[in-house]
Amino acid sequence: INLPVDYSHKHLRDGGDFNWFKRNFNVSADVLAKLNKGERAILYLGGAGVRTVAYLNGEKIMDVWDGYIPRELDVTERLNKTGDNELILGTCNRNGVIYEGATEKEARASIVKDLVISPCGGSQTVSYTHPIVGVWGPLELWTRPKRRIEDIFVKTSFRKKELEVDVEVKNG
């Protein structure tokens, strides 16, 4: 699902702190075939801004403050499988960098040389003259089996000669 990824592209702007991106898309034939076999539809967002809000077909599916972290959202029940889908994604770097609920004036008051350093893990800076906004990674529609391994964590101990494996299984 292609979205513009920087401020130079055209996108919706509400005059507030968010930059809104809108994309309409249809489910591809191969994804539809897998959904018809009982698989789940997963919307993958590789990372976006500091705060990200997303709507799919008018329903809020995400509102998170830890940007740059990939997200996988099960959208099976909200997805229009045979027609047009509307995805609206809002990203906000300005107030999210300072603190939730900060006003524009408060955010600007804490700027040093017109830059705000992005949170830990981010290597980007945010400029108020040309803000870096948008999606940091791919935005894709995947399918996954209902029953699947969701996550694996492996802990090793060389001294104890042990290997501990935690497996999270999703069943539906």
Coordinates of C-alpha atoms in Angstrom, one line a residue:
I1 CA 0.0 0.0 0.0
N2 CA 2.0 3.0 -1.2
L3 CA 1.8 6.2 0.9
P4 CA 3.8 9.4 0.5
V5 CA 6.6 9.3 3.1
D6 CA 7.9 12.9 3.4
Y7 CA 6.6 16.4 3.7
S8 CA 7.2 17.3 0.1
H9 CA 4.4 15.0 -1.1
K10 CA 0.8 16.0 -1.2
H11 CA -1.2 14.9 1.8
L12 CA -4.2 16.0 3.9
R13 CA -3.3 18.7 6.5
D14 CA -5.7 19.6 9.2
G15 CA -3.9 22.8 10.4
G16 CA -3.1 21.0 13.7
D17 CA -0.3 18.8 14.8
F18 CA -1.0 15.9 12.5
N19 CA -0.1 15.2 8.9
W20 CA -2.8 12.9 7.4
F21 CA -2.2 10.5 4.6
K22 CA -5.1 8.8 2.8
R23 CA -5.0 5.9 0.5
N24 CA -7.7 3.8 -1.1
F25 CA -6.9 0.2 -2.0
N26 CA -8.6 -3.1 -3.0
V27 CA -7.6 -6.5 -1.7
S28 CA -5.5 -8.3 -4.3
A29 CA -6.7 -11.7 -5.7
D30 CA -4.0 -13.7 -4.0
V31 CA -4.7 -12.1 -0.6
L32 CA -8.5 -12.6 -1.1
A33 CA -7.9 -16.3 -1.9
K34 CA -6.0 -16.8 1.3
L35 CA -8.7 -14.9 3.3
N36 CA -11.4 -17.2 1.8
K37 CA -9.4 -20.2 3.1
G38 CA -9.7 -18.8 6.7
E39 CA -6.4 -16.8 7.0
R40 CA -6.3 -13.5 8.9
A41 CA -5.6 -10.1 7.2
I42 CA -2.7 -8.3 8.9
L43 CA -1.9 -4.6 8.2
Y44 CA 1.9 -4.2 8.7
L45 CA 3.2 -0.7 9.4
G46 CA 7.0 -0.7 9.4
G47 CA 7.1 2.5 11.6
A48 CA 5.9 6.1 11.5
G49 CA 6.5 9.3 13.3
V50 CA 6.3 9.5 17.1
R51 CA 2.5 9.3 17.4
T52 CA 0.5 7.4 14.8
V53 CA -3.3 7.3 14.5
A54 CA -4.9 5.0 11.8
Y55 CA -8.4 4.5 10.6
L56 CA -9.5 1.7 8.2
N57 CA -12.9 2.3 6.6
G58 CA -13.8 4.9 9.2
E59 CA -12.9 2.8 12.3
K60 CA -9.9 3.6 14.5
I61 CA -7.5 0.7 14.4
M62 CA -4.5 2.3 16.1
D63 CA -3.4 5.2 18.3
V64 CA 0.2 4.8 19.6
W65 CA 2.9 7.0 20.9
D66 CA 6.0 4.8 20.4
G67 CA 6.9 5.6 16.8
Y68 CA 9.6 3.8 14.8
I69 CA 8.4 0.5 16.1
P70 CA 6.8 -1.9 13.5
R71 CA 3.1 -2.8 14.1
E72 CA 1.0 -5.7 12.9
L73 CA -2.7 -5.1 13.2
D74 CA -5.3 -7.8 12.6
V75 CA -7.8 -6.0 10.3
T76 CA -9.7 -9.1 9.1
E77 CA -13.1 -7.9 10.5
R78 CA -12.7 -4.3 9.3
L79 CA -11.4 -5.0 5.8
N80 CA -13.8 -4.8 2.8
K81 CA -12.7 -7.9 1.0
T82 CA -14.6 -7.3 -2.3
G83 CA -14.5 -3.5 -2.7
D84 CA -12.7 -0.3 -1.9
N85 CA -10.9 0.2 1.4
E86 CA -9.9 3.6 2.8
L87 CA -6.9 3.9 5.0
I88 CA -6.2 7.2 6.8
L89 CA -2.9 7.5 8.7
G90 CA -2.1 10.5 10.8
T91 CA 1.5 11.1 12.1
C92 CA 2.7 13.6 14.6
N93 CA 6.3 14.4 15.5
R94 CA 6.0 17.8 17.1
N95 CA 4.0 17.3 20.2
G96 CA 4.8 13.6 20.5
V97 CA 8.5 14.4 21.0
I98 CA 7.8 16.7 23.9
Y99 CA 5.0 15.0 25.7
E100 CA 1.4 13.9 25.0
G101 CA -0.9 16.9 25.0
A102 CA 1.8 19.6 24.6
T103 CA 0.7 22.6 22.7
E104 CA 2.5 24.0 19.7
K105 CA 3.8 26.9 21.8
E106 CA 5.1 24.5 24.5
A107 CA 6.7 22.3 21.9
R108 CA 8.4 25.3 20.2
A109 CA 9.6 26.6 23.6
S110 CA 11.8 23.5 24.1
I111 CA 13.5 23.7 20.6
V112 CA 17.2 24.2 20.4
K113 CA 18.3 25.7 17.0
D114 CA 14.9 24.8 15.5
L115 CA 15.4 21.1 16.0
V116 CA 13.9 18.5 18.3
I117 CA 15.9 15.3 18.6
S118 CA 13.8 12.2 17.9
P119 CA 13.4 9.6 20.7
C120 CA 15.9 6.9 21.5
G121 CA 16.2 4.4 18.7
G122 CA 15.5 7.1 16.1
S123 CA 18.3 8.5 14.0
Q124 CA 16.2 11.3 12.4
T125 CA 15.8 14.9 13.6
V126 CA 12.6 16.9 13.3
S127 CA 12.8 20.3 11.7
Y128 CA 10.0 22.8 12.2
T129 CA 10.7 24.5 8.9
H130 CA 10.5 21.2 7.0
P131 CA 9.2 18.6 9.4
I132 CA 10.1 15.0 8.8
V133 CA 6.7 13.3 8.9
G134 CA 5.1 10.2 7.6
V135 CA 5.8 6.6 7.4
W136 CA 9.3 5.3 8.2
G137 CA 8.8 1.8 6.9
P138 CA 6.7 -0.3 4.5
L139 CA 2.9 -0.4 4.8
E140 CA 1.7 -3.8 3.6
L141 CA -1.3 -6.1 3.7
W142 CA -0.3 -9.6 4.7
T143 CA -2.2 -12.8 5.5
R144 CA -1.4 -15.2 8.3
P145 CA -3.0 -18.5 9.3
K146 CA -5.4 -18.4 12.2
R147 CA -3.1 -20.7 14.3
R148 CA 0.4 -19.5 14.1
I149 CA 3.6 -18.8 16.0
E150 CA 3.3 -15.1 16.8
D151 CA 6.7 -14.6 18.6
I152 CA 9.8 -16.5 19.7
F153 CA 12.3 -15.5 22.4
V154 CA 15.4 -17.5 22.9
K155 CA 17.5 -17.1 26.1
T156 CA 20.9 -18.8 26.4
S157 CA 23.2 -19.5 29.3
F158 CA 26.7 -20.6 28.3
R159 CA 27.6 -21.2 32.0
K160 CA 24.6 -23.3 32.8
K161 CA 24.6 -24.9 29.3
E162 CA 20.9 -24.1 29.0
L163 CA 18.7 -22.9 26.2
E164 CA 15.3 -21.5 27.1
V165 CA 12.7 -20.9 24.4
D166 CA 9.5 -18.9 24.9
V167 CA 7.0 -19.4 22.1
E168 CA 3.8 -17.3 21.7
V169 CA 1.1 -19.2 19.7
K170 CA -1.9 -17.3 18.3
N171 CA -5.0 -19.4 17.9
G172 CA -7.5 -17.4 15.9

